[in-house]
Short mmCIF file of C-alpha atoms and ligand atoms in Angstrom, two decimals:
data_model
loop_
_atom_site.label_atom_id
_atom_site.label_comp_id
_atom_site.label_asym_id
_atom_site.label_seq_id
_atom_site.Cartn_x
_atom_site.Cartn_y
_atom_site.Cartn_z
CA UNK A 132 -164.70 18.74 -39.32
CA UNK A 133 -167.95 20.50 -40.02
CA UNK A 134 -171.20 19.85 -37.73
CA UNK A 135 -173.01 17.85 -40.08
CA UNK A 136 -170.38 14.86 -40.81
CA UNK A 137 -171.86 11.68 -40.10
CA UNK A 138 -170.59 9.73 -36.91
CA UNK A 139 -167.75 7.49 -36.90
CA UNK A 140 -168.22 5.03 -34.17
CA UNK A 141 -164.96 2.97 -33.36
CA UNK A 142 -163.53 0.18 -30.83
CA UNK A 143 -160.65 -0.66 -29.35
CA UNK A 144 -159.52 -4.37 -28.41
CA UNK A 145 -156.67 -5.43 -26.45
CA UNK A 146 -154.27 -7.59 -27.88
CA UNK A 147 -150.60 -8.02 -28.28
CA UNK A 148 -147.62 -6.02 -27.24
CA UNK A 149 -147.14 -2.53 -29.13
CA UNK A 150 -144.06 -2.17 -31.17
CA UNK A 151 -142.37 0.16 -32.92
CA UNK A 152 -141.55 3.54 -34.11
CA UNK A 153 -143.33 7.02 -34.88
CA UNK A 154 -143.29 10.15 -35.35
CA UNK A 155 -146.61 12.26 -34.14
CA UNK A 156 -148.05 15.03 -36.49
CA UNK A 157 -147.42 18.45 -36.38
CA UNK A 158 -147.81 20.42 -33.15
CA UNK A 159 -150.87 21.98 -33.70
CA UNK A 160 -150.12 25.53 -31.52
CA UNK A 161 -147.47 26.06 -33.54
CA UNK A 162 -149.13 25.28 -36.84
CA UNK A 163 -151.76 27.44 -36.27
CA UNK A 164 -149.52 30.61 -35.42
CA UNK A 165 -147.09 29.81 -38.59
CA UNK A 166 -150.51 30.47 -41.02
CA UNK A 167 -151.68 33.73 -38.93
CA UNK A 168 -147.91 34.96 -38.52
CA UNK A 169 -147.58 34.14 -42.17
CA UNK A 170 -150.40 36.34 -43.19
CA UNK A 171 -149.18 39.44 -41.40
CA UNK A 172 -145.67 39.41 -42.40
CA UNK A 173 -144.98 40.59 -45.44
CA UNK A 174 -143.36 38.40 -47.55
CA UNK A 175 -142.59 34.36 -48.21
CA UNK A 176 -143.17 32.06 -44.99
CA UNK A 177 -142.03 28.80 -45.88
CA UNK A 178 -143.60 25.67 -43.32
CA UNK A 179 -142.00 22.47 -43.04
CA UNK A 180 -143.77 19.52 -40.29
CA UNK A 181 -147.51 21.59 -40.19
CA UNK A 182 -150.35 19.56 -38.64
CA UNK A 183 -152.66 19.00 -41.76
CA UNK A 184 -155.59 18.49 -39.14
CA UNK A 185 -159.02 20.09 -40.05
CA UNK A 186 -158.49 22.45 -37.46
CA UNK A 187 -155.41 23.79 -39.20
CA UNK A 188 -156.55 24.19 -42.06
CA UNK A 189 -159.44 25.88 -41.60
CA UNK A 190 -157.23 28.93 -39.76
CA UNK A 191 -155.35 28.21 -43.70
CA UNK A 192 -158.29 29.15 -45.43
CA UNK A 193 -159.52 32.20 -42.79
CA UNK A 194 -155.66 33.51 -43.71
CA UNK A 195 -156.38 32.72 -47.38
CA UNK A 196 -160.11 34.67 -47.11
CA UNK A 197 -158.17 37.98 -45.45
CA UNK A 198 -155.68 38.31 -48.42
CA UNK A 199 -153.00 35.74 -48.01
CA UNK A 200 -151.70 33.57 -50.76
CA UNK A 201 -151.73 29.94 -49.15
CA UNK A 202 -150.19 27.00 -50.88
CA UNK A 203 -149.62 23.45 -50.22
CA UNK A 204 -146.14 22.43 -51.71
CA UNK A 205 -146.03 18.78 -50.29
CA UNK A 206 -146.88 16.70 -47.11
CA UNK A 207 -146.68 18.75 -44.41
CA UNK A 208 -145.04 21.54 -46.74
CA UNK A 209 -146.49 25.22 -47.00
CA UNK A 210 -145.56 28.27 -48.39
CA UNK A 211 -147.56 31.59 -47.37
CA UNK A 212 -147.28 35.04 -48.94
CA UNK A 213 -148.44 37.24 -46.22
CA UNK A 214 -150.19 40.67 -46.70
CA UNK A 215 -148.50 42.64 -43.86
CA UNK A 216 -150.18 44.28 -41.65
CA UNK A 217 -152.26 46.90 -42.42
CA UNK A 218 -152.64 44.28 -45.50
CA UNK A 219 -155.80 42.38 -45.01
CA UNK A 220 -159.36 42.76 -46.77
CA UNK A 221 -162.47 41.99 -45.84
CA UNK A 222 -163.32 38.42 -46.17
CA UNK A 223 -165.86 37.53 -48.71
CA UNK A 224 -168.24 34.61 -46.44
CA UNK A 225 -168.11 33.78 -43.07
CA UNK A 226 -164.78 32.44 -41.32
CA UNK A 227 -165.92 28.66 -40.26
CA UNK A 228 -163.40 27.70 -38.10
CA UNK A 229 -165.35 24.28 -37.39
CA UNK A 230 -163.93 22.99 -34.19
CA UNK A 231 -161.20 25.26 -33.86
CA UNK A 232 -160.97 27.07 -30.39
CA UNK A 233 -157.66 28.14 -30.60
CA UNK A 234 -157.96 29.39 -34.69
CA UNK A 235 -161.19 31.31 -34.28
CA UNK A 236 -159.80 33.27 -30.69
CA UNK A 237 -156.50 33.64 -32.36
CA UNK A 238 -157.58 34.95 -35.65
CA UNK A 239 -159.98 37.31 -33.86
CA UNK A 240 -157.31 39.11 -32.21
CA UNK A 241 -155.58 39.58 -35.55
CA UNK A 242 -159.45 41.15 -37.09
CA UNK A 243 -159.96 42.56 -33.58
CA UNK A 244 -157.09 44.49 -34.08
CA UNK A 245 -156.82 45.31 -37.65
CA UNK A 246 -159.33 47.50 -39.93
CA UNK A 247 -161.50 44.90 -41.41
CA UNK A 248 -164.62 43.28 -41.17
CA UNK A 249 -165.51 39.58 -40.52
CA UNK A 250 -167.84 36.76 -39.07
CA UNK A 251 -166.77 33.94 -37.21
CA UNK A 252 -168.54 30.39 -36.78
CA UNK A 253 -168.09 27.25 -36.32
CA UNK A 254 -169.10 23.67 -35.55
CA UNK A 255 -171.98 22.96 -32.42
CA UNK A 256 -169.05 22.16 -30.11
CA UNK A 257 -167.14 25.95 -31.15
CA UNK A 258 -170.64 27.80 -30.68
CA UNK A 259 -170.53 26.59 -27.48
CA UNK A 260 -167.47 28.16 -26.20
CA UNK A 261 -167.06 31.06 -24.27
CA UNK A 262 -165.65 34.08 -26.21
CA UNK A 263 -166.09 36.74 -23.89
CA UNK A 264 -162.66 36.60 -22.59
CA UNK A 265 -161.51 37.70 -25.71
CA UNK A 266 -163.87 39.71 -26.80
CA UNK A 267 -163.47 41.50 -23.27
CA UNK A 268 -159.88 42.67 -23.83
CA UNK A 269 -160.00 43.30 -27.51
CA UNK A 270 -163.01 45.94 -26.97
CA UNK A 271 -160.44 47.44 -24.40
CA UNK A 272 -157.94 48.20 -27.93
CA UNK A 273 -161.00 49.54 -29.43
CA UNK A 274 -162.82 46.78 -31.79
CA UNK A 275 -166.41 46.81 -32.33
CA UNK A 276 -168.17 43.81 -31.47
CA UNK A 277 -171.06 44.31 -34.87
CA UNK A 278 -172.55 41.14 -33.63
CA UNK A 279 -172.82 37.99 -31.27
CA UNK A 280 -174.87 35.18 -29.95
CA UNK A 281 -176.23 35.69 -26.58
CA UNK A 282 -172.91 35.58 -23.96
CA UNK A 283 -170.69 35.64 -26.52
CA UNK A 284 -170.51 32.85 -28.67
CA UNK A 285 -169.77 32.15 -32.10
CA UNK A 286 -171.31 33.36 -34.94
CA UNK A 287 -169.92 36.52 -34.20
CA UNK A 288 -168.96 39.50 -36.15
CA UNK A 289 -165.86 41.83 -35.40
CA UNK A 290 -164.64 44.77 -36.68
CA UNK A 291 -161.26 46.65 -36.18
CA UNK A 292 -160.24 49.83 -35.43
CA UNK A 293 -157.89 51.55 -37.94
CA UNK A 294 -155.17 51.65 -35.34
CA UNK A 295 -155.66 49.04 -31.99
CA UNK A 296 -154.89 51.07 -28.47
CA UNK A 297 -152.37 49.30 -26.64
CA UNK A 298 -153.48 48.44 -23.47
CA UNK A 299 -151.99 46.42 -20.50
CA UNK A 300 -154.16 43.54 -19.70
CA UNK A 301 -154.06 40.90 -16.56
CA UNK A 302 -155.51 37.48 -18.32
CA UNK A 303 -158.40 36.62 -15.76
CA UNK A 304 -157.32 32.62 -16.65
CA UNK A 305 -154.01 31.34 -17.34
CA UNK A 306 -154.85 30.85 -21.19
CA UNK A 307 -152.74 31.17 -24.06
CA UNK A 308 -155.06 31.53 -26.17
CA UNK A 309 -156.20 35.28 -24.53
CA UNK A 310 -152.62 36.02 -23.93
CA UNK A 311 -152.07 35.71 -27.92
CA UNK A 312 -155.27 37.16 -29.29
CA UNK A 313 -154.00 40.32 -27.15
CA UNK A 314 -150.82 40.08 -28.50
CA UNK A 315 -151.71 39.98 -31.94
CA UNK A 316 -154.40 42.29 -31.72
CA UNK A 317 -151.33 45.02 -29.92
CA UNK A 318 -149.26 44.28 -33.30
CA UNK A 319 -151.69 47.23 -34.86
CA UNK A 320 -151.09 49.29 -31.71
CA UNK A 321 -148.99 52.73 -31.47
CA UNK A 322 -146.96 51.35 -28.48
CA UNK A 323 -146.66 48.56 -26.30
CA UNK A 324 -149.52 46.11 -25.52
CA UNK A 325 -148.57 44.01 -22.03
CA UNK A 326 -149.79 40.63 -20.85
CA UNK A 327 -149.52 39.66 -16.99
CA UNK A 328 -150.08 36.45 -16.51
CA UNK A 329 -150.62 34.91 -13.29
CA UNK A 330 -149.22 31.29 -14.78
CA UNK A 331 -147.07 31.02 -17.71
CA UNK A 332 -148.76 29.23 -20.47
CA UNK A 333 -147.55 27.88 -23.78
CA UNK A 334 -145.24 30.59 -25.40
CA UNK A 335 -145.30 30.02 -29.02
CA UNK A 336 -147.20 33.12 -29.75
CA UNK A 337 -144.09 35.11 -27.93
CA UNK A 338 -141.66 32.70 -29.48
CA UNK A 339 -143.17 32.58 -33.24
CA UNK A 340 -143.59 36.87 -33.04
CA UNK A 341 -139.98 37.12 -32.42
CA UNK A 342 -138.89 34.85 -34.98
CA UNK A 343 -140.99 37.33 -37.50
CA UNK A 344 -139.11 40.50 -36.38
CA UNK A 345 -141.62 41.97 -33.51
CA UNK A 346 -140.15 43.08 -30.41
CA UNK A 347 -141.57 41.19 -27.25
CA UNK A 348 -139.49 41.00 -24.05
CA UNK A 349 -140.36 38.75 -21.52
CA UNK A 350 -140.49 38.95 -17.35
CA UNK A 351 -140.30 35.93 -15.42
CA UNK A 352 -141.96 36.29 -11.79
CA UNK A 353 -140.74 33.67 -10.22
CA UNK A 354 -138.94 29.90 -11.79
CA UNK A 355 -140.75 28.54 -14.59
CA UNK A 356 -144.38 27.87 -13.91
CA UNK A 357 -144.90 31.55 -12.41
CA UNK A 358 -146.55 34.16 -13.89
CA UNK A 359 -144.73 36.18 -16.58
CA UNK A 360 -145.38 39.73 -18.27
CA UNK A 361 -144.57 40.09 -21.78
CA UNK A 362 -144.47 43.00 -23.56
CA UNK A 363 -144.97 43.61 -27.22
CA UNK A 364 -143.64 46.83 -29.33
CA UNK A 365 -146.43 47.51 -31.81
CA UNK A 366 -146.76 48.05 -35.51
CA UNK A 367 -143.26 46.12 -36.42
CA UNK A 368 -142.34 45.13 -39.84
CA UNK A 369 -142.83 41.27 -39.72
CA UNK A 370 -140.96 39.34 -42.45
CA UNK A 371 -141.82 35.87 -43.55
CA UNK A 372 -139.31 33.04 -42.59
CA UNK A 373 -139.09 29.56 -42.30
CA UNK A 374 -140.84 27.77 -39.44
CA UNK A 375 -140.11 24.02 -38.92
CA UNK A 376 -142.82 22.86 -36.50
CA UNK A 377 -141.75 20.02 -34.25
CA UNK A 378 -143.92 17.26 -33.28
CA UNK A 379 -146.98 17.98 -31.05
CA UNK A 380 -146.48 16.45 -27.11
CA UNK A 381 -150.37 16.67 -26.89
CA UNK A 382 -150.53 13.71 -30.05
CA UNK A 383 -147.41 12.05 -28.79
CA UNK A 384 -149.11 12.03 -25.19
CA UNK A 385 -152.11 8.71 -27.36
CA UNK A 386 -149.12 6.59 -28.21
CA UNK A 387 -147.14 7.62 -25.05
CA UNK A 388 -149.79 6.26 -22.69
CA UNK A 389 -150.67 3.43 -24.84
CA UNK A 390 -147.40 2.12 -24.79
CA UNK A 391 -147.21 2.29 -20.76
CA UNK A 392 -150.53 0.50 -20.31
CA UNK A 393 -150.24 -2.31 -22.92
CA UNK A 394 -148.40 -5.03 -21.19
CA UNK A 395 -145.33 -5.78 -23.11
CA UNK A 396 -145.12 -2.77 -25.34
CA UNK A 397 -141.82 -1.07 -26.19
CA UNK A 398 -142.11 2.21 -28.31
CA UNK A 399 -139.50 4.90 -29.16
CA UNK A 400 -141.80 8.24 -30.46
CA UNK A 401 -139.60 10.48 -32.72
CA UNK A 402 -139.24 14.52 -32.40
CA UNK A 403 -141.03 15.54 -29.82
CA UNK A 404 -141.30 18.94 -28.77
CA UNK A 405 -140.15 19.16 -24.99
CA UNK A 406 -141.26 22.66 -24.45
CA UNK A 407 -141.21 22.96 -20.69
CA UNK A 408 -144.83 24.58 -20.93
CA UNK A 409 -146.16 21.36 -22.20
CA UNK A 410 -144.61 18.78 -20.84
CA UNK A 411 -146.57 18.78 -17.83
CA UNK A 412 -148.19 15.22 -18.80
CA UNK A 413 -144.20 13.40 -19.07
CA UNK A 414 -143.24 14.92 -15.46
CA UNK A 415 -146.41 13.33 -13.86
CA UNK A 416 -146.07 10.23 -15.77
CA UNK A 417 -142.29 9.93 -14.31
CA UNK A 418 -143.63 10.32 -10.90
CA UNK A 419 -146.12 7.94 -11.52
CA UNK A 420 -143.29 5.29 -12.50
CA UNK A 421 -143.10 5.49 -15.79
CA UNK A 422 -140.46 4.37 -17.91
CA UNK A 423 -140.04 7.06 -20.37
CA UNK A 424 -136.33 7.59 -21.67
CA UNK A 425 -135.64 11.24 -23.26
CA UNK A 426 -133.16 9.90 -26.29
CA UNK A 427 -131.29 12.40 -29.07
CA UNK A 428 -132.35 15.89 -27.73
CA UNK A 429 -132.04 18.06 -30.19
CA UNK A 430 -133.31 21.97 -31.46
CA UNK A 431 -135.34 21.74 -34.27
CA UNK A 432 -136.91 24.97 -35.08
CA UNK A 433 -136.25 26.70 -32.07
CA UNK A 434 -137.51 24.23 -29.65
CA UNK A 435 -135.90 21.15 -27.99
CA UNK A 436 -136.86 18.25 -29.13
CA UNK A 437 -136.34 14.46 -28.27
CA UNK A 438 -137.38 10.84 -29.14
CA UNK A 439 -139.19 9.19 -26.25
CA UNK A 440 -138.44 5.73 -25.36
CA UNK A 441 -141.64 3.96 -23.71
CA UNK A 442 -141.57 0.58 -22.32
CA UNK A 443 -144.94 -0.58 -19.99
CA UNK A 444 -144.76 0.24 -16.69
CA UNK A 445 -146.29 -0.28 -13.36
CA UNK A 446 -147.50 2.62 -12.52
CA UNK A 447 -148.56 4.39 -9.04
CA UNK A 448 -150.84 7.07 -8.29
CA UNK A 449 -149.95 10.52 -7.20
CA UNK A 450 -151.66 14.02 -7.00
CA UNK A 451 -151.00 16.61 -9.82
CA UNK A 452 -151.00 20.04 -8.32
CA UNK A 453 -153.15 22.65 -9.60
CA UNK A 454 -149.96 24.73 -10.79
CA UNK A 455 -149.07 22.29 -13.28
CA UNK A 456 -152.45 22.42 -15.33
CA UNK A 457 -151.30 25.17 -18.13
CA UNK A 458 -148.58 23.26 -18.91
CA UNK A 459 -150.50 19.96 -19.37
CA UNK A 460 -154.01 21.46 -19.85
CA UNK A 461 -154.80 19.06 -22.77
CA UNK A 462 -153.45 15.96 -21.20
CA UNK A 463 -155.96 15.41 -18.39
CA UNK A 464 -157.88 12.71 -20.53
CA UNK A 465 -155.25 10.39 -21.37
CA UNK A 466 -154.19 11.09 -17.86
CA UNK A 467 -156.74 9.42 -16.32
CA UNK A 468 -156.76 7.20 -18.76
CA UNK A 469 -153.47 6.05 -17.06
CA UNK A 470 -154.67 6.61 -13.52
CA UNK A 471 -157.35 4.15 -14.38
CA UNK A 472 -154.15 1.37 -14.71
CA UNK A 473 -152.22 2.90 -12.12
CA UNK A 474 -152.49 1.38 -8.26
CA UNK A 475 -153.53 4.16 -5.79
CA UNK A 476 -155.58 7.29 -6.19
CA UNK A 477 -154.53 9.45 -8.61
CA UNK A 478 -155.84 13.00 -7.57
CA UNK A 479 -155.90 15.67 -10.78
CA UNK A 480 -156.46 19.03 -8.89
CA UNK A 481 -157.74 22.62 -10.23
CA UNK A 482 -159.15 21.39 -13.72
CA UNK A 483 -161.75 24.03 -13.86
CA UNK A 484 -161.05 25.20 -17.44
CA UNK A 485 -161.66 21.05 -18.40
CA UNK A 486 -165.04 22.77 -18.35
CA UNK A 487 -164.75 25.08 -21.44
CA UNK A 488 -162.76 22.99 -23.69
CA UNK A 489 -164.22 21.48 -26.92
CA UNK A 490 -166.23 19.50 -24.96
CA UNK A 491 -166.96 20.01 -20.98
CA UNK A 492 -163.89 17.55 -20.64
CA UNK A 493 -164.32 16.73 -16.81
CA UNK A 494 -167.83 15.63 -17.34
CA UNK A 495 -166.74 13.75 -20.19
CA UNK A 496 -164.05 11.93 -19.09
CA UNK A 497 -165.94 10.96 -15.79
CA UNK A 498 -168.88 9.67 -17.86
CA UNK A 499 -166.54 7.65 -19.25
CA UNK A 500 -164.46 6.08 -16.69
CA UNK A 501 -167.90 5.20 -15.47
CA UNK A 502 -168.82 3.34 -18.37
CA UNK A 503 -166.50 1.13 -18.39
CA UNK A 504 -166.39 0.29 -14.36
CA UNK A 505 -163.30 3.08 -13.28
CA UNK A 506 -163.22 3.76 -9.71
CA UNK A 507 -163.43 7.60 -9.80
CA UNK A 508 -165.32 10.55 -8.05
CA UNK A 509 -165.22 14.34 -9.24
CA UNK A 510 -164.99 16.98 -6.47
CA UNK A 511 -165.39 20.12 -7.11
CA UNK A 512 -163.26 20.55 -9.88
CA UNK A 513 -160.65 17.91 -9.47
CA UNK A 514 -160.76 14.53 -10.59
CA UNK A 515 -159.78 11.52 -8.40
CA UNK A 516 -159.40 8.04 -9.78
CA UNK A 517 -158.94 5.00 -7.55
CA UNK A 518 -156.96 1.48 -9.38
CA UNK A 519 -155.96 -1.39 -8.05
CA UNK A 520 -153.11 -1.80 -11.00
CA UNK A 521 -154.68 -4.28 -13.00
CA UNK A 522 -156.60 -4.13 -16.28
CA UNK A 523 -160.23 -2.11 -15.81
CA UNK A 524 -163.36 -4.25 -17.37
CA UNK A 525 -163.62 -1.62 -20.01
CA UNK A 526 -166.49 -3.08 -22.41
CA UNK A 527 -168.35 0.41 -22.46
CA UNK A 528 -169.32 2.95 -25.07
CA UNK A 529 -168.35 6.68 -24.28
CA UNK A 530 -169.75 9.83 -25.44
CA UNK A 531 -167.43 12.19 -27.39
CA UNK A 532 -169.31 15.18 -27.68
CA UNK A 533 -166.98 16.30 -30.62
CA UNK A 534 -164.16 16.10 -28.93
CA UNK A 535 -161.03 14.53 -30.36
CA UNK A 536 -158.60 13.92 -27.26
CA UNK A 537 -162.13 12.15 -26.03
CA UNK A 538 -162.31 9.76 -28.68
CA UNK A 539 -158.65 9.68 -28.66
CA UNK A 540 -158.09 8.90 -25.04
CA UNK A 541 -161.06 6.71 -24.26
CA UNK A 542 -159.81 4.36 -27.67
CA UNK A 543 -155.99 3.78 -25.94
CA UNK A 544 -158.06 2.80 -22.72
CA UNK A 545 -159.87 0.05 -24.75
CA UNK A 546 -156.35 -1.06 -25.92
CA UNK A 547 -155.81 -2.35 -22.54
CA UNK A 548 -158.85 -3.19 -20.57
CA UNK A 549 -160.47 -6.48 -20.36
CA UNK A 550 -163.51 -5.61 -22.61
CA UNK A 551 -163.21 -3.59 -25.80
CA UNK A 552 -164.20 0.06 -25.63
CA UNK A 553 -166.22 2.16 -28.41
CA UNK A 554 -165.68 5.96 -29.05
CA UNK A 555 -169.62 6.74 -30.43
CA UNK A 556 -167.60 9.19 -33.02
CA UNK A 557 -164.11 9.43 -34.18
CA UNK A 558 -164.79 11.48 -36.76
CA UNK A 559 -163.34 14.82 -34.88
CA UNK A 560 -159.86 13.23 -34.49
CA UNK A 561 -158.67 14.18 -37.62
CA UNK A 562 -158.92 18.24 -36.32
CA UNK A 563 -155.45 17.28 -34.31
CA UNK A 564 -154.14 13.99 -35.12
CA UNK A 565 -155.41 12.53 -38.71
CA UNK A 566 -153.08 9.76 -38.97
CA UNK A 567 -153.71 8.23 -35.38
CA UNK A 568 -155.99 4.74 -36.61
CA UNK A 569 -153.54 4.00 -39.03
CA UNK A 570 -150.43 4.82 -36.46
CA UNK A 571 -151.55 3.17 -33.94
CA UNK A 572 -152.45 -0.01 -35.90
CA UNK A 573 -148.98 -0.12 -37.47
CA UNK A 574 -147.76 -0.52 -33.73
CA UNK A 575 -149.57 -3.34 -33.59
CA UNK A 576 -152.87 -1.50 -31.60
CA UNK A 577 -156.40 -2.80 -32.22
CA UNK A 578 -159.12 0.05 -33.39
CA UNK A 579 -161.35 -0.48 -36.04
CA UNK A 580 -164.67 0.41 -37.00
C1 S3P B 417 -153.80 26.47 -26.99
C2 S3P B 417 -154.04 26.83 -25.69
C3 S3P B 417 -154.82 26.02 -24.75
C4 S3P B 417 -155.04 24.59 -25.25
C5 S3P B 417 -155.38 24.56 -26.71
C6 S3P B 417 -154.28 25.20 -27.54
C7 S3P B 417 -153.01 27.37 -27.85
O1 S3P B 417 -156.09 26.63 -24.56
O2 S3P B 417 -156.04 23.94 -24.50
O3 S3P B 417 -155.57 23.23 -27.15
O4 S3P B 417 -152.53 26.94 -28.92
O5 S3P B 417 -152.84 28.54 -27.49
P1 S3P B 417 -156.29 27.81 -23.45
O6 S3P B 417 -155.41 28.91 -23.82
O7 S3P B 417 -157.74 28.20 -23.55
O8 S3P B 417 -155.97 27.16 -22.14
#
């Protein structure tokens, strides 16, 4: 979605049971690393299940403006002939990445690391984000930052070296997307590029490179949650494949929650990726007392994946320790959402990176819970939410500061409160999850205009 599309405001009413079946989009991680993995292999990648969210497809046309051949075959279906690397050109405008946080840091590792030329921009929510930490690392492997906005911020302008140096680099914040902007930035490197990371995060860059034909090997240092080092071999031949991209846990997490709060509601959501590293959201909601069934596990493109079988629940609050954050970093919202319903104090610790997401997501989400009467109080950086387990009064209007799990999380809320709830903009939900009005109506939830 580009800065200058009008407003969609929206509401959600509480009515009857939800019912039903779905299947979420595309994860959007993955989708995003099948087009840039796609454009440096050399070859046919063929993409079945991709999230056609705005976000996606903007990284589509960025891979498009360095030299790819991108096609659209069908819903969801995709067929890339990559460049290889060493392969790209020099784009002929500016990359917009609109919203895209994880696109624009991704793709600059690939330019960052690679010897072309090209601007990066995006939407007022993007130009906000802190880029330093990638920029930080990828002048380390010798690209030229041409040009920035003052502390690093989009528009930008980056240009790589003919060969990157590969460097070993300790990510300063458990983030995936640094960890893979190194990584693909060490593809162009005479040697072996090495992450440390002091959490794991999401793997799908590590997974994904593998799948291509790089070399990566992977250190555990400690069970899973603990910090890991991975280790990449540079300049491999990458050949395109086939990805299939399971469905996303962060889009599955709307209907998930929905279906636990709406009294009544029995929903079974199809193919969804249970990638340890993400499903940070279904442990808490387990300890919380939710009845979640895992049903027909299953590996679908080289990740597990089940159907989820959610019936409403009474819920009770617990506290989420701060180690569990990377793997549920995009699930805070609708977490609290569910707090809000929960009885007890629900107590979300260490969500300091809430801050830099597309929108300052703590603020957000505590503005509100406050509008629409949610016992809550923000210390620090955790977030601690107080219910009574019955139905908040709801009836306010939030804020979304382009941000789509905002609008996303504040509309399931209004499915279940006593008073509807308006989103000021929905517009930015189609960057992730472009079918969600008319999949949750078809379960019988109420969110119009
Ligand atoms: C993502 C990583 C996370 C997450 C984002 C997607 C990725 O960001 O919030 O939605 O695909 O690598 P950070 O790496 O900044 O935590």
């Amino acid at each position: 979605m580009s800065h200058d599309s009008a407003p969609q405001p929206l509401t959600a009413t509480a009515g009857l049971a939800l019912q039903g079946s779905l299947r979420p989009p595309g994860d959007k991680s993955i989708s995003h690393r099948a087009m840039i993995l796609g454009l440096l292999s050399i070859g046919e990648t063929r993409v079945e299940g991709l999230l056609e969210g705005d976000d996606v497809l903007r990284t589509a046309a960025a891979a498009e403006a360095l030299g790819a051949t991108v096609e659209r075959l069908g819903e969801g279906r995709w067929r890339i002939v990559g460049v290889g690397l060493g392969g790209l050109v020099d784009p002929a405008d500016i990359l917009d990445f609109g919203n895209a946080g994880t696109g624009s840091r991704l793709m600059m590792g690939v330019v960052g690391g690679q010897p072309v030329t090209a601007t990066f921009d995006g939407d007022a929510s993007l130009r906000k984000r802190p880029m330093r930490r990638i920029l930080d690392p990828l002048v380390r492997m010798g690209t030229e930052v041409v040009s920035e906005r003052e502390g690093g911020r989009v528009p930008l302008t980056l240009r790589g070296p003919r060969e990157a140096i590969p460097i070993t680099y300790e990510t300063p914040v458990a983030s995936a997307q640094i960890k893979s902007a190194v990584l693909l930035a060490g593809l162009n490197a005479p040697g072996i590029t090495t992450v440390i990371e002091a959490a794991a995060t999401r793997d799908h860059t590590e997974r994904m490179l593998r799948l291509f034909g790089a070399h990566v090997e992977v250190t555990a240092h400690g069970p899973e949650g603990h910090g890991r080092t991975i280790a990449l071999t540079g300049q491999p031949t990458l050949r395109g494949t086939d990805v299939v991209v399971p469905a996303d846990p962060s889009s599955a997490a709307f209907p998930l929650v929905a279906a636990l709060i709406v009294p009544g509601s029995e929903v079974v959501i199809e193919g969804v990726m249970m990638n340890p590293l993400r499903t940070g959201l279904i442990t808490t909601l387990l300890e919380m007392g939710a009845d979640i069934e895992r049903l027909r596990e299953r590996d679908e493109g080289g990740e597990t994946v089940a159907d989820l079988r959610v019936r409403a629940s009474r819920l009770h609050g617990v506290d989420v320790p701060p180690e569990r954050a990377p793997a549920m970093i995009d699930e805070y919202p609708i977490l609290a959402v569910a707090a809000a319903f929960a009885e007890g104090t629900t107590r979300m610790n260490g969500l300091h990176e809430l801050r830099v997401k597309e929108s300052d997501r703590l603020a957000a989400v505590a503005d509100g819970l406050k509008a629409n009467g949610i016992a809550h109080i923000v210390e620090g950086d955790d977030l601690v939410v107080h219910g009574d387990g019955t139905a908040p009064k709801g009836g306010g209007t939030v804020a979304t500061h382009l941000d789509h799990r905002i609008a996303m999380a504040f509309l399931v809320l209004g499915l279940a409160t006593r008073e509807p709830v308006t989103v000021d903009d929905g517009a930015m939900i189609a960057t992730s999850f472009p079918s969600f009005l008319p999949t949750m109506q078809a379960l019988g939830g109420r969110i119009a205009p």
